[in-house]
Amino acid sequence: MSAINCLLYAFPDSALYGRRLASALGLKAAAIDLHRFPDGETRVRVQHPAPRHALLVRSLHDPNAKLIETVLAADALRRAGARRVTLLAPYLPYMRQDRVFHPGEPISQRVVGGLLGRAFDRVLTIEAHLHRVHKLSQVISPSSLSLSAAPVLAQWVEHSRRDTLVVGPDEESEPWIREIASLARVPWIVGRKERLSDRKVQVHFPPSSCRRAVIVDDIASSGVTIAVAARALKRMGIRTVEAIVVHAIFAPGALTRIRTAGLRRIISCDTIPHPSNSIVTAPLLVEPLRKILRG
Ligand code: R5P
């Protein structure tokens, strides 16, 4: 598909990500125009006419209002002439609630997946938090895809120091941590984590003789996991502890909690705009998107 038949639309809060991606793909970028009515509703307006294939960029942290605006934009793009609409959501919310944890709850992952699956032809994201359901194609639509951030995380680890131990806070992260460590050619360990409540977590690590470690996690929300993991590593005699997270949610109080745990620094990928962003993830989307645009 030629650049003329494809345009990348970005919401104002994802404009930087949109520009990075558009320039990597050699596409033009257009802004989505939003107007908030006094009653709290949003009017969404897109550049008209839309090309045959519209790419829409929006990271969906603070999801409740953003989800509605995002599906409204998909409708606007189709009415403006787009035959295919692809959502690029660097952060995809509601993926952790993948079962009824307590009677009376919904399966939010399925509800949100269904909503996006009806609005978009496909959704591409980075490191969706998938546990019991392993593929985004089972949650949203057959061609939807969650890309691993391992290549850009490994690059950062490799450029930092050779004697760094890569640490995953929980056993579920083992294949991902192993992949990052193997790409960066450094040792790794994973912990045994038990979450007792939203803000109470225990982590136990196997012994290690390394003196420097970087905790790698997909999400930092309350910051408790990283803080508890950092304290455990320090108790093991590891002098320098840093952390990298993919999705910098950082709920209120999280950064203070992390800083007081003695971490040297915490950095994040740019899937959610935050001052800690140091790793650009748009390159991860380029090849899969080129393939989609050719198809
Ligand atoms: C859990 O499975 C995830 O990988 C993260 O460790 C978790 O979501 C982090 O949450 P918090 O910052 O609230 O401990």
XYZ file of N, CA and C in Angstrom, residues 35-43 69 72:
33
model
N -12.931 17.862 21.385
C -13.583 18.977 22.071
C -14.390 18.410 23.232
N -14.184 18.950 24.414
C -14.936 18.479 25.591
C -16.161 19.358 25.779
N -17.335 18.759 25.735
C -18.573 19.488 25.998
C -18.713 19.722 27.500
N -19.500 20.738 27.883
C -19.654 21.017 29.323
C -20.159 19.807 30.119
N -20.900 18.907 29.492
C -21.429 17.754 30.248
C -20.426 16.612 30.369
N -19.197 16.804 29.865
C -18.176 15.761 30.021
C -18.059 14.853 28.806
N -18.993 14.974 27.850
C -18.867 14.162 26.631
C -17.758 14.741 25.751
N -17.277 13.931 24.796
C -16.220 14.404 23.901
C -16.710 14.376 22.465
N -16.402 15.446 21.705
C -16.631 15.379 20.262
C -15.276 15.095 19.621
N -13.307 7.595 23.625
C -12.857 8.499 22.554
C -12.191 7.708 21.421
N -14.772 6.034 19.311
C -15.470 7.072 18.527
C -14.611 7.462 17.319
